[in-house]
mmCIF file of C-alpha atoms in Angstrom:
data_model
loop_
_atom_site.group_PDB
_atom_site.id
_atom_site.type_symbol
_atom_site.label_atom_id
_atom_site.label_comp_id
_atom_site.label_asym_id
_atom_site.label_seq_id
_atom_site.Cartn_x
_atom_site.Cartn_y
_atom_site.Cartn_z
ATOM 1 C CA MET A 1 -0.118 -0.359 -0.150
ATOM 2 C CA SER A 2 1.074 3.593 -0.843
ATOM 3 C CA VAL A 3 1.803 6.409 1.832
ATOM 4 C CA GLU A 4 -1.156 8.455 -0.651
ATOM 5 C CA ARG A 5 -3.864 4.753 0.078
ATOM 6 C CA ALA A 6 -2.689 4.592 3.053
ATOM 7 C CA THR A 7 -3.367 8.396 4.561
ATOM 8 C CA MET A 8 -6.914 8.173 2.830
ATOM 9 C CA ALA A 9 -7.718 5.183 4.451
ATOM 10 C CA PHE A 10 -6.367 6.979 8.012
ATOM 11 C CA ALA A 11 -7.912 9.755 7.494
ATOM 12 C CA GLY A 12 -10.822 7.758 6.405
ATOM 13 C CA PHE A 13 -10.474 5.673 9.194
ATOM 14 C CA MET A 14 -10.303 8.639 11.342
ATOM 15 C CA VAL A 15 -14.019 10.178 10.334
ATOM 16 C CA MET A 16 -15.569 6.848 11.271
ATOM 17 C CA LEU A 17 -13.932 6.110 15.025
ATOM 18 C CA SER A 18 -14.469 10.335 15.584
ATOM 19 C CA MET A 19 -18.541 9.688 14.853
ATOM 20 C CA LEU A 20 -18.860 7.083 16.796
ATOM 21 C CA LEU A 21 -17.231 8.158 20.320
ATOM 22 C CA THR A 22 -19.021 11.236 19.079
ATOM 23 C CA ALA A 23 -22.280 9.375 19.360
ATOM 24 C CA THR A 24 -21.603 7.229 21.651
ATOM 25 C CA VAL A 25 -19.298 8.661 24.783
ATOM 26 C CA HIS A 26 -19.002 12.579 24.209
ATOM 27 C CA HIS A 27 -20.149 15.400 22.224
ATOM 28 C CA ALA A 28 -16.826 16.830 22.610
ATOM 29 C CA PHE A 29 -15.819 14.221 19.921
ATOM 30 C CA PHE A 30 -16.488 15.680 17.614
ATOM 31 C CA TRP A 31 -13.576 18.390 17.999
ATOM 32 C CA LEU A 32 -11.248 15.408 16.591
ATOM 33 C CA THR A 33 -13.927 15.276 13.123
ATOM 34 C CA LEU A 34 -12.887 19.033 12.144
ATOM 35 C CA PHE A 35 -9.404 19.111 12.892
ATOM 36 C CA VAL A 36 -8.564 15.411 10.481
ATOM 37 C CA GLY A 37 -11.132 17.949 8.115
ATOM 38 C CA ALA A 38 -8.998 20.497 8.506
ATOM 39 C CA ASN A 39 -5.763 18.444 8.082
ATOM 40 C CA LEU A 40 -7.046 16.772 5.084
ATOM 41 C CA PHE A 41 -8.013 21.282 3.391
ATOM 42 C CA GLN A 42 -4.831 22.640 4.437
ATOM 43 C CA SER A 43 -3.023 19.304 3.586
ATOM 44 C CA ALA A 44 -4.463 19.316 -0.831
ATOM 45 C CA PHE A 45 -2.923 22.508 -0.416
ATOM 46 C CA THR A 46 0.178 23.271 1.154
ATOM 47 C CA ARG A 47 1.842 18.991 0.653
ATOM 48 C CA PHE A 48 1.886 19.232 4.629
ATOM 49 C CA CYS A 49 0.404 15.845 6.386
ATOM 50 C CA PRO A 50 2.223 14.832 9.470
ATOM 51 C CA ALA A 51 1.241 11.199 8.936
ATOM 52 C CA SER A 52 2.115 10.548 5.561
ATOM 53 C CA MET A 53 5.553 12.213 6.620
ATOM 54 C CA LEU A 54 5.491 9.336 9.461
ATOM 55 C CA MET A 55 4.411 7.076 7.033
ATOM 56 C CA ARG A 56 7.493 7.462 4.765
ATOM 57 C CA LYS A 57 9.774 7.340 8.472
ATOM 58 C CA LEU A 58 8.603 4.298 8.648
ATOM 59 C CA GLY A 59 9.648 3.048 5.252
ATOM 60 C CA MET A 60 6.364 3.273 3.055
ATOM 61 C CA LYS A 61 6.487 3.626 -0.364
ATOM 62 C CA THR A 62 4.897 6.588 -2.505
ATOM 63 C CA GLU A 63 2.888 5.738 -5.576
ATOM 64 C CA ALA A 64 6.125 7.238 -7.368
ATOM 65 C CA GLU A 65 8.600 5.281 -5.987
ATOM 66 C CA ILE A 66 6.518 1.792 -6.077
ATOM 67 C CA ALA A 67 5.861 2.610 -10.434
ATOM 68 C CA GLN A 68 9.359 3.601 -10.383
ATOM 69 C CA GLY A 69 10.046 -0.157 -8.902
ATOM 70 C CA LYS A 70 12.072 1.137 -6.148
#
């Protein structure tokens, strides 16, 4: 799995988890949903995403690296 796909999967999981926590634990967990959405939005313009950076440090490859066979 590439960094890009893993980042989308992680963001989707975090949104679902935060909505579940909002519905079952405490209404303030909606702030987690807002944070994930804001991070996705800003990363679309700045290309800065802490989750992607962590995945790269853990050894995951980008789509380009996979396509080049690195």
